[in-house]
Coordinates of C-alpha atoms and ligand atoms in Angstrom, one line a residue:
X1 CA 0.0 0.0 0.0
X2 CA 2.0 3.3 -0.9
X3 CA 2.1 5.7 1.6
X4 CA 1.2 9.6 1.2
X5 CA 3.4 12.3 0.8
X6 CA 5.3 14.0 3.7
X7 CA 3.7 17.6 3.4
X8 CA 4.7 21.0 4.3
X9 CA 2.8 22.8 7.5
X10 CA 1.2 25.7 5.6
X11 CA -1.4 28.7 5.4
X12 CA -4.8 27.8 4.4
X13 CA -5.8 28.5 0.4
X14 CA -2.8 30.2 -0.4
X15 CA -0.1 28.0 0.8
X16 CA 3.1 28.7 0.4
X17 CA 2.5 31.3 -3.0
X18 CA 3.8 34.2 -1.0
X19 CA 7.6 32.3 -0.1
X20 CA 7.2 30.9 -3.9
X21 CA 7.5 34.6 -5.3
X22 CA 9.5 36.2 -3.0
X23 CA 11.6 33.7 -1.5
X24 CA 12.1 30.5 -3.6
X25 CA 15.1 28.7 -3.0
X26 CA 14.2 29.0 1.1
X27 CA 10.9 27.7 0.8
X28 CA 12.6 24.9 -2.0
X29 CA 15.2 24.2 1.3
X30 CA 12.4 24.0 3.9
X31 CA 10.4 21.7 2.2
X32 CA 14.0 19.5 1.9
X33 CA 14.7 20.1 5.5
X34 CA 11.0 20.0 7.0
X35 CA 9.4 17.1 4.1
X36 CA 13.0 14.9 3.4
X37 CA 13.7 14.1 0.1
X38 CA 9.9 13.9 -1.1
X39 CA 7.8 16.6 0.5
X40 CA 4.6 18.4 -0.9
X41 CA 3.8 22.0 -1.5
X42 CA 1.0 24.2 -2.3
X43 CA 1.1 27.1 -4.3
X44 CA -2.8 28.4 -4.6
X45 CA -4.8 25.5 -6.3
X46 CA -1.6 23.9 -7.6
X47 CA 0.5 21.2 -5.6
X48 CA 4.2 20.8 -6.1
X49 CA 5.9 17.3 -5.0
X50 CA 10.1 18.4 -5.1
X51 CA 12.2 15.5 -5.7
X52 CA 15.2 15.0 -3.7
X53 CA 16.1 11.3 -3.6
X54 CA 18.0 9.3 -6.4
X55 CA 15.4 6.6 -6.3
X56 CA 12.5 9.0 -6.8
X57 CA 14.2 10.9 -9.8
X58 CA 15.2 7.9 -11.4
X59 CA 11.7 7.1 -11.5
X60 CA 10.4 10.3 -12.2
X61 CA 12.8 11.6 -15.0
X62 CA 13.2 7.9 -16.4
X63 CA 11.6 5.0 -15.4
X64 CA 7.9 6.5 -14.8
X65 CA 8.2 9.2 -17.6
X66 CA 5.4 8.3 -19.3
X67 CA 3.4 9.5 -16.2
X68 CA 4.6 12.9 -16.3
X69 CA 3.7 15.2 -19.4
X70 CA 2.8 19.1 -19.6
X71 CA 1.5 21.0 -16.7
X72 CA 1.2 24.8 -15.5
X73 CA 5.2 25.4 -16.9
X74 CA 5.0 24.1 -19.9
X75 CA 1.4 25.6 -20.8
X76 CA 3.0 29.3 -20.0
X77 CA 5.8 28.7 -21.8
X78 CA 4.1 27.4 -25.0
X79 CA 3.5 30.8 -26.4
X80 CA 7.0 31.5 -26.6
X81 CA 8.5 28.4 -28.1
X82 CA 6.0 27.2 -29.8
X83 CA 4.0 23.7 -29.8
X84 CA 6.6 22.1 -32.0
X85 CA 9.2 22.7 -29.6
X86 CA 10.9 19.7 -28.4
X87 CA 11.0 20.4 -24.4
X88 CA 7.1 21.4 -24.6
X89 CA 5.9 18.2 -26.5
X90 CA 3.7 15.6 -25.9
X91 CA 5.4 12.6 -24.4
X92 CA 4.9 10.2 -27.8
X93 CA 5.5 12.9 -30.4
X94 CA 8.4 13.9 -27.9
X95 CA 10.1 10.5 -28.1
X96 CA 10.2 10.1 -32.0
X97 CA 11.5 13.8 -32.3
X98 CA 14.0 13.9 -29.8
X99 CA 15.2 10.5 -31.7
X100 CA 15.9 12.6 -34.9
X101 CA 17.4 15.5 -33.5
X102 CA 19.5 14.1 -31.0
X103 CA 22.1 13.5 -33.1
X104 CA 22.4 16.3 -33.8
X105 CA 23.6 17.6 -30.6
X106 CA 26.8 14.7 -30.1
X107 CA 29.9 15.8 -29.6
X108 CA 31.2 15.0 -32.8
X109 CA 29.0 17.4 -34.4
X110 CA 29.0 19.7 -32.0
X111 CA 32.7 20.0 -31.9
X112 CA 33.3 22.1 -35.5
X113 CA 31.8 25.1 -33.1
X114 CA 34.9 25.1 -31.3
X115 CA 36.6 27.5 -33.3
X116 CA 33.9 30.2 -33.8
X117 CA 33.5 30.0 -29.8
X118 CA 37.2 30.8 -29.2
X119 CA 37.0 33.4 -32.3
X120 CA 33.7 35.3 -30.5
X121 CA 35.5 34.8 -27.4
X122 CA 38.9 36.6 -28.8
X123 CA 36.9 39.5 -30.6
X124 CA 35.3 40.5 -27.2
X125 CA 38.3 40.4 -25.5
X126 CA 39.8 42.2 -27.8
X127 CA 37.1 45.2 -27.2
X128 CA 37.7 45.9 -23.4
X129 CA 40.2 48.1 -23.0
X130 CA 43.1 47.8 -20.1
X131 CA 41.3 49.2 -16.9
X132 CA 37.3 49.6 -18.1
X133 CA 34.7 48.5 -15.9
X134 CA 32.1 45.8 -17.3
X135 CA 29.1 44.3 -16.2
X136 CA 29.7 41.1 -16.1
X137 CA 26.4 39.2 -16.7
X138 CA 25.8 41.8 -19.5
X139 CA 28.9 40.8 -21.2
X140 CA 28.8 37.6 -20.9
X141 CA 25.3 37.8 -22.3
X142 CA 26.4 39.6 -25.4
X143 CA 29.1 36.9 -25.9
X144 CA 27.0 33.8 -25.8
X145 CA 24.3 35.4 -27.7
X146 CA 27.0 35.7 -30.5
X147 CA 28.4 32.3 -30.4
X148 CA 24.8 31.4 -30.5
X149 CA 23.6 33.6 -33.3
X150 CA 26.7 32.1 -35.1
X151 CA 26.6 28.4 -34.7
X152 CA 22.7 28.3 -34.8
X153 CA 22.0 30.7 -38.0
X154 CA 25.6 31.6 -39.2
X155 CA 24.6 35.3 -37.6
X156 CA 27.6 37.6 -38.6
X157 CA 26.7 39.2 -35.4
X158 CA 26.1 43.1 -34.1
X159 CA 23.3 44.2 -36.3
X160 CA 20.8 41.3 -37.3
X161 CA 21.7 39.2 -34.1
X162 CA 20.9 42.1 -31.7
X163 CA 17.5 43.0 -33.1
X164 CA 17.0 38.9 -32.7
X165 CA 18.5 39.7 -29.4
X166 CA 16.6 42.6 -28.2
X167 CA 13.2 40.4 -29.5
X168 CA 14.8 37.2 -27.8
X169 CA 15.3 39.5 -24.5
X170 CA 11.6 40.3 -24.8
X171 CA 10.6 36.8 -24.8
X172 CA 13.2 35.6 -21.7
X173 CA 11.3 38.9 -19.7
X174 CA 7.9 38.1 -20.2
X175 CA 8.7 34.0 -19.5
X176 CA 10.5 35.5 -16.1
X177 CA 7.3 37.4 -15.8
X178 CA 5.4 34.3 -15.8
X179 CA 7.5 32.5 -14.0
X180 CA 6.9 35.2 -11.1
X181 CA 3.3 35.3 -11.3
X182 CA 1.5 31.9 -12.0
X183 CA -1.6 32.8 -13.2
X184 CA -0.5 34.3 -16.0
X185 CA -2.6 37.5 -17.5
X186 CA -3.8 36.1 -20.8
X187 CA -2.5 36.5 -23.8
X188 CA -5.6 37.8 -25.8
X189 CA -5.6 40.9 -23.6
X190 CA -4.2 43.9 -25.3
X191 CA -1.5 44.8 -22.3
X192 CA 2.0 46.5 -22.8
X193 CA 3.5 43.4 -22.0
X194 CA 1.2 40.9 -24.5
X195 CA 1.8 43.6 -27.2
X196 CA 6.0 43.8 -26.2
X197 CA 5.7 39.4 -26.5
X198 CA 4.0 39.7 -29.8
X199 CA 5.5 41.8 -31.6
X200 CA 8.6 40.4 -30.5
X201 CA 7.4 36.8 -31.3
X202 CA 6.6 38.3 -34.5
X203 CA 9.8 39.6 -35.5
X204 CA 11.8 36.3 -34.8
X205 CA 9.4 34.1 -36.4
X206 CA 9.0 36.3 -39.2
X207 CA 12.9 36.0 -39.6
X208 CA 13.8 32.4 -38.8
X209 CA 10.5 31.3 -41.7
X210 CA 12.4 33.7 -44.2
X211 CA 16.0 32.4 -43.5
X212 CA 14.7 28.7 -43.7
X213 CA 12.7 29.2 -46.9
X214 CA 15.8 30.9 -48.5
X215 CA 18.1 28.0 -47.3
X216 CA 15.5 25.8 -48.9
X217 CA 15.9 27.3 -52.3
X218 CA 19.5 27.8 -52.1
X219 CA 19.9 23.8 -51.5
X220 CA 22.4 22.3 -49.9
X221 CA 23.6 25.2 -47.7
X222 CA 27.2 26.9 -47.5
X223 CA 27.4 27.0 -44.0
X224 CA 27.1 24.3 -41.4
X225 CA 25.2 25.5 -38.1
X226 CA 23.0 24.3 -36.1
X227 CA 20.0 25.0 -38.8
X228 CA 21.4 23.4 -41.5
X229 CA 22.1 19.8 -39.6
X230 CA 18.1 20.1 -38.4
X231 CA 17.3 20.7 -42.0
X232 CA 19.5 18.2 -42.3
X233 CA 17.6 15.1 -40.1
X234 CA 15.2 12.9 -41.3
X235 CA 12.8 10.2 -39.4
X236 CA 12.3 6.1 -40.1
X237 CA 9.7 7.3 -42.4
X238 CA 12.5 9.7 -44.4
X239 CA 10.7 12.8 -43.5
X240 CA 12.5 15.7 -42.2
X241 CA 11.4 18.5 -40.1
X242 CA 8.9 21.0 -41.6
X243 CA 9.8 24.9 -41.7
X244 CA 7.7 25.1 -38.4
X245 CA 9.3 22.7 -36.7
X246 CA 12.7 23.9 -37.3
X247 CA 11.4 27.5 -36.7
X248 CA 10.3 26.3 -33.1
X249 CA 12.6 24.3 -32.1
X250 CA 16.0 26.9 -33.2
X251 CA 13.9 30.0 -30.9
X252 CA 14.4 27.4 -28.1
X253 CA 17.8 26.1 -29.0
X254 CA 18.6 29.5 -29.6
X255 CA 16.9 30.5 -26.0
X256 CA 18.3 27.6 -23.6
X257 CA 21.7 28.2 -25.3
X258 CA 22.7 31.6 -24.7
X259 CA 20.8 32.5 -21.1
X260 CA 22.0 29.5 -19.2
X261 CA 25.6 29.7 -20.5
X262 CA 25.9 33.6 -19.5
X263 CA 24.7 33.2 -15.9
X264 CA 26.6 30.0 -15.6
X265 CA 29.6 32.2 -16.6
X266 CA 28.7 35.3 -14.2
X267 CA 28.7 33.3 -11.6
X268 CA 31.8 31.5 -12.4
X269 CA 33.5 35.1 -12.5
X270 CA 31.5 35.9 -8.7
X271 CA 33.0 32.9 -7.5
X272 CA 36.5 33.1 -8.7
X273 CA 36.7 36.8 -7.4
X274 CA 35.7 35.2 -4.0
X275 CA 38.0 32.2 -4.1
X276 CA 41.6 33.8 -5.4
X277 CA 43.7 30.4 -5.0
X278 CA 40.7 28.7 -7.3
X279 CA 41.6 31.7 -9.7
X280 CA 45.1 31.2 -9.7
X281 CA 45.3 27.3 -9.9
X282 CA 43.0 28.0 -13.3
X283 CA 45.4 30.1 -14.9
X284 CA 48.4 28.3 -13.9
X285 CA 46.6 25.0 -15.6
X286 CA 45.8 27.5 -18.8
X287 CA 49.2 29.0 -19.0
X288 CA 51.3 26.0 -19.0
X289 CA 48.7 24.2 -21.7
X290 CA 48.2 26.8 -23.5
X291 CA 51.9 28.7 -23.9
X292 CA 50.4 31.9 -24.9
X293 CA 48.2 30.3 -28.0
X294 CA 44.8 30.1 -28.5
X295 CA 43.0 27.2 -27.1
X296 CA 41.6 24.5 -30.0
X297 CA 39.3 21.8 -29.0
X298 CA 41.9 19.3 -29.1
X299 CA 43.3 21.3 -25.3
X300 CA 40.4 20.3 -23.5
X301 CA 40.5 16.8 -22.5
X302 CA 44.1 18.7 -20.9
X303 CA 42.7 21.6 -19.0
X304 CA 41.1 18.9 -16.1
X305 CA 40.9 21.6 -13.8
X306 CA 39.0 24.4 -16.1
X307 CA 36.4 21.5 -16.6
X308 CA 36.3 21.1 -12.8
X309 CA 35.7 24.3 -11.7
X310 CA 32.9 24.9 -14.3
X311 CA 31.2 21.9 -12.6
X312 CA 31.3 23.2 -9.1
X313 CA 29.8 26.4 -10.3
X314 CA 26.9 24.5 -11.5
X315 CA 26.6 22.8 -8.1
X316 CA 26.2 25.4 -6.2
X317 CA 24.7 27.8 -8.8
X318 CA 22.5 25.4 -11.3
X319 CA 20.6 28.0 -13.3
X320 CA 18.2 25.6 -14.3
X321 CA 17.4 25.9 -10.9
X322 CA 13.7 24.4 -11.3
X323 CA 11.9 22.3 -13.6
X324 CA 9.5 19.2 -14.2
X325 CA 5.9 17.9 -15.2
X326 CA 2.4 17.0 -14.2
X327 CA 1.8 13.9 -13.6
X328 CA -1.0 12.6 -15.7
X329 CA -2.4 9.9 -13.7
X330 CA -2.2 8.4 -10.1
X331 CA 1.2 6.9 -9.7
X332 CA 3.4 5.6 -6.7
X333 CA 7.1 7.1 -7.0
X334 CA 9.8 5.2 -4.4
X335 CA 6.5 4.2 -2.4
X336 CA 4.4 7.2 -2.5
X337 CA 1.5 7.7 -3.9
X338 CA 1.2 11.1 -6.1
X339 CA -2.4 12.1 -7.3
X340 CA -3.0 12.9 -10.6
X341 CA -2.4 16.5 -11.5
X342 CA 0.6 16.7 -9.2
X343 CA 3.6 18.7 -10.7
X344 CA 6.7 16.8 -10.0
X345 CA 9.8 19.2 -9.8
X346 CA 13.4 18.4 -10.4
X347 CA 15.4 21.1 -7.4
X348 CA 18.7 21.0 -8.3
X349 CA 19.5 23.6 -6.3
X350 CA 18.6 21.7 -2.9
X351 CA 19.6 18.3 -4.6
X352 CA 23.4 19.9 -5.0
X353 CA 23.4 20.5 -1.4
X354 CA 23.0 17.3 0.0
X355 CA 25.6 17.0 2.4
X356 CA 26.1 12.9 2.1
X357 CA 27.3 13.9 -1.7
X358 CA 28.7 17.3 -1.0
X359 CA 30.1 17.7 2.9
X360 CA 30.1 21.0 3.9
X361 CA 27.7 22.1 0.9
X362 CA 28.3 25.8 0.6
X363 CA 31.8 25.6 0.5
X364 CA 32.8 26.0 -3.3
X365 CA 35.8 23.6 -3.9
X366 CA 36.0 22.1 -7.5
X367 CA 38.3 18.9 -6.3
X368 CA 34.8 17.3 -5.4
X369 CA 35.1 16.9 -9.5
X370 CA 38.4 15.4 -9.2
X371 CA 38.4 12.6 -11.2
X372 CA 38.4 9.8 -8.3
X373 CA 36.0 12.2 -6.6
X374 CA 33.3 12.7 -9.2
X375 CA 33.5 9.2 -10.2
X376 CA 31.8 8.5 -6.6
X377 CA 28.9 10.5 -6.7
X378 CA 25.5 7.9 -7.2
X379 CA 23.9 9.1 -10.6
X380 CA 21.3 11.3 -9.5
X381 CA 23.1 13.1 -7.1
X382 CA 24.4 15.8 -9.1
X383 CA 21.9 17.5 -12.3
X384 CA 23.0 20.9 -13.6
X385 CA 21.8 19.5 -17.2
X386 CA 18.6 17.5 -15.8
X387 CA 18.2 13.6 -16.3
X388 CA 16.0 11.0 -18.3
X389 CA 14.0 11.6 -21.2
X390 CA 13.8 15.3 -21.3
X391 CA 17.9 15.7 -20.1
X392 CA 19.6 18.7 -22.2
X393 CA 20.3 17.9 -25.6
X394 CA 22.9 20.7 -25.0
X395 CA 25.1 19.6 -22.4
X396 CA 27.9 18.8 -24.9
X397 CA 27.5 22.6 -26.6
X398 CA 28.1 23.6 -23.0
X399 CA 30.8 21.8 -21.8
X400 CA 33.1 22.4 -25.0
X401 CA 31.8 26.5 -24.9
X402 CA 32.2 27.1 -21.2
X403 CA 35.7 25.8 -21.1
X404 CA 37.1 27.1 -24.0
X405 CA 35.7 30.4 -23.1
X406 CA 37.2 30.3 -19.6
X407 CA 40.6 29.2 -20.5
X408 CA 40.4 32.2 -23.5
X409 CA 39.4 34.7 -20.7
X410 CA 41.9 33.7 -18.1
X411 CA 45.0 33.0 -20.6
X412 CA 44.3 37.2 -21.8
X413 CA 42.7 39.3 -19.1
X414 CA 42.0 39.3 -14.9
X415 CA 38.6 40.0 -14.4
X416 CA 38.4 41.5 -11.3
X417 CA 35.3 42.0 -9.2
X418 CA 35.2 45.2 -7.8
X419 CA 34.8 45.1 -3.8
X420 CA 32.1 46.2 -2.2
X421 CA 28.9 44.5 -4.0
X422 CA 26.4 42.4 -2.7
X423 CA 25.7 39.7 -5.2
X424 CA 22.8 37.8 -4.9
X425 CA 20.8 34.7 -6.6
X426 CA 18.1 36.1 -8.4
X427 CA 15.7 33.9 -9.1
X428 CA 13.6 33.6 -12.7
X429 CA 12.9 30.9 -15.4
X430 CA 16.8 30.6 -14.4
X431 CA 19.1 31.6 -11.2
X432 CA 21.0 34.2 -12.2
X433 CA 23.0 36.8 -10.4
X434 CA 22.8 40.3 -9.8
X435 CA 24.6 42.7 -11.0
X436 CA 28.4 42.3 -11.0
X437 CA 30.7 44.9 -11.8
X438 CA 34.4 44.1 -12.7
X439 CA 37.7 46.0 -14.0
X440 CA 39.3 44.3 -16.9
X441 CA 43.3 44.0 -17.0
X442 CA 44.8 42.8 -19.8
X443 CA 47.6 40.3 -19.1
X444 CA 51.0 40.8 -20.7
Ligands
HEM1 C1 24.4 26.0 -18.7 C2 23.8 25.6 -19.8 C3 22.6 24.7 -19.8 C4 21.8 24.2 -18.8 C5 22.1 24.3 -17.3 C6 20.7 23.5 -19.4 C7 19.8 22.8 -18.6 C8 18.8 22.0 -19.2 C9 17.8 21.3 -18.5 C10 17.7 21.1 -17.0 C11 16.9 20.7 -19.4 C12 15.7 19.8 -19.0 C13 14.5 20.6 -18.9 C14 13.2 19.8 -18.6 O1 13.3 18.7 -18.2 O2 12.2 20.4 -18.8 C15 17.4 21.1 -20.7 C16 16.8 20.7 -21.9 C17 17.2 21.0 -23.1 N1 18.4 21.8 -23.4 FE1 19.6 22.6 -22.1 N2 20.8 23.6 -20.7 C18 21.9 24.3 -21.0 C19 22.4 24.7 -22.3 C20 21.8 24.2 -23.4 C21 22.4 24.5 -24.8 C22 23.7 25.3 -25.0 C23 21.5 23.9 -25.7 C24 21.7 23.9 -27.2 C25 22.7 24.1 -27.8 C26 20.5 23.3 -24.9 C27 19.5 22.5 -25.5 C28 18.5 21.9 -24.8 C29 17.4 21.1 -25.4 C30 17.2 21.0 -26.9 C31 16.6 20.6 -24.3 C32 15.3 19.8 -24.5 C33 15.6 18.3 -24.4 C34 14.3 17.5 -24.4 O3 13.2 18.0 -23.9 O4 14.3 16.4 -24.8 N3 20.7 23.5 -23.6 N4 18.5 21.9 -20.6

């Protein structure tokens, strides 16, 4: 007979809404310390099981997927990425397309972008001059955006990739908008906002359809991004993806690749500022790789410690902080029974700081991905990228951009982090940080 969910003490009718706006990731740690590593929430009319043991995510993300489909995040976010989009889909029509497009993601492919990353990466660089204050967030923004625009669409950035980027920045504020307020106002209703998101919408669509249906005529295209390898796929059946498809699916490609990346960057930068022998160790590994030359993708697999530092940023700072699905029927997870209509929610961010895994969670030390350490850690103990049938298709991209970028960044300039600031987790559709100012130093 399963058993019912732990379940946190709460007000009446609203639950726990007000510490789900204002104060997230405490209300996500009391339910972990107060609940264990299933416990149940209320926000209004919606419950909200968070998922904190191996054996429950397994079943969850994996084993049980089939039980878990759609729900109040995926609905809001359907105007924006459209209903072709792989995260948002159905679970059958999700399973043949991920099955196609997949391979498009594997390293192999994915490793030709090496040299445009490093080349964006140079080029901004290039820009700050000796001594100028940045904000960091912003300019890492700017940067993935490029190396986005690039290896998505061949974008020859500035122009045509910031209008795409000002519309795209739209779109991330009104699903951070969302995000923040649940019931969403809807869409039909001629607000500021609804008008911004449409218009906006309008624009990228309106681009990405005319870019496709020139590639189309052109044939076989010149360039070979992202786009042209979807063009590229086709099914058992030898059918490839329709314009729509590929329109809907590149806005989210193009969405989950440049946001993430940037905060996961920021923070690297807050956290390097705050840990100076971390810093140094980095660019002691980078300098005696690299000897002064660019890095090529062929140096990662020897810069183990650029690779381990980017990892215990995205312990302690996953930006995909948050995410899951409804569960379509009753179903019993690792015992429990979870009534249909419950939305079961992957927390990285409390998962990361389980201290059996991590002892002494908050303390940011990147030898826990040591080789011989990391190769400890039970499976669903650590899920910066997610797990199971939805994990990111991305997480190749990532881990080829994120240290390439790094070891450009540190071999070149010191970013330093001016004193002074409070930084703090701000919490969207992604955890992010506020604002961080730095001085660039170029390195002789
Ligand atoms: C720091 C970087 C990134 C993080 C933390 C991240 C995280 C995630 C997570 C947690 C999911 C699962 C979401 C869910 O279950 O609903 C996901 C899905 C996905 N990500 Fe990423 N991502 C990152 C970068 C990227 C990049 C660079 C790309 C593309 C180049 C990408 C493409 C995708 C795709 C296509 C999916 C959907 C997979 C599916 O539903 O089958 N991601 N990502």
């Amino acid at each position: 007979m399963p058993k019912a969910l732990p379940r946190l003490q709460e007000p009446p009718l609203i639950g726990s809404l007000r510490s789900f706006r204002n104060e997230r990731l405490e209300l996500f740690n009391r339910v972990r310390r107060e609940c264990g590593e299933l416990g149940l929430f209320r926000v209004g009319p919606l419950s909200i099981m968070l998922v904190n043991s191996s054996r429950a995510l397994q079943e969850v993300t994996s084993l049980h997927a089939d039980a878990f489909e759609g729900g109040l995040a995926v609905n809001a976010l359907l105007p924006i990425f459209g209903r072709y989009s792989l995260v948002l889909l159905p679970n059958k029509e999700h399973r043949t397309y991920r099955k196609i497009m997949a391979p498009t993601f594997q390293p192999r492919r994915v490793s030709m972008f090496a040299e445009p990353m490093v080349k964006a990466t140079l080029e901004a660089q290039a820009r700050w001059t000796d001594g100028q204050e940045i904000d960091v967030g912003q300019e890492m923004l700017r940067l993935t955006m490029r190396i986005v625009g690039k290896t998505l669409l061949g974008l020859e950035v500035l122009d045509e990739a910031d209008d795409f980027g000002a519309a795209l920045t739209t779109c991330l504020e009104y699903s951070n908008h969302l995000v923040a307020n649940i019931v969403p106002v809807p869409l039909w209703l001629p607000t500021k906002r609804n008008r911004e998101l449409k218009k906006a919408l309008a624009f990228i669509r309106g681009m990405l359809m005319e870019k496709l249906s020139s590639r189309r005529h052109a044939g076989c295209p010149a360039t070979q991004d992202f786009a042209s390898m979807l063009m590229g796929v086709r099914g058992e059946d030898g059918q490839g993806l329709s314009d729509e498809q590929l329109r809907d699916n590149l806005i989210f490609i193009f969405s989950a690749g440049y946001e993430t990346s940037a905060n996961t960057l920021a923070w690297t930068w807050y956290l390097l500022s705050k840990h100076p022998e971390v810093y140094e160790r980095l660019r002691k590994e980078v300098d005696e790789v690299l000897q002064g030359r660019a890095p090529t993708y062929e140096d990662l697999a020897s810069l183990p410690y650029v690779h381990q530092v980017v990892k215990e940023v995205m312990r302690i700072y996953p930006v995909a902080y948050f995410f899951g699905r409804e569960a379509r029927r009753d179903v019993e997870i690792d015992g429990y029974q979870v009534p249909k209509g419950t939305f079961a929610a992957v927390c990285p961010y409390t998962l990361h700081r389980n201290p059996e895994y991590f002892p002494d969670p908050e303390r940011f030390d990147p030898d826990r991905f040591a080789p011989e350490q990391e190769s400890k850690l039970p499976k669903y103990a650590y899920l910066p990228f997610g797990a199971g049938v939805h994990a990111c298709l991305g997480v190749h991209f990532f881990m080829i951009e994120a240290p390439l970028l790094l070891a450009t960044l540190v071999q070149r300039v010191h970013i330093d982090v001016l004193p002074g600031q409070t930084v703090k987790p701000v919490v969207e559709v992604t955890l992010r940080p506020s604002r961080i100012l730095a001085r660039v130093h170029h390195r002789s």
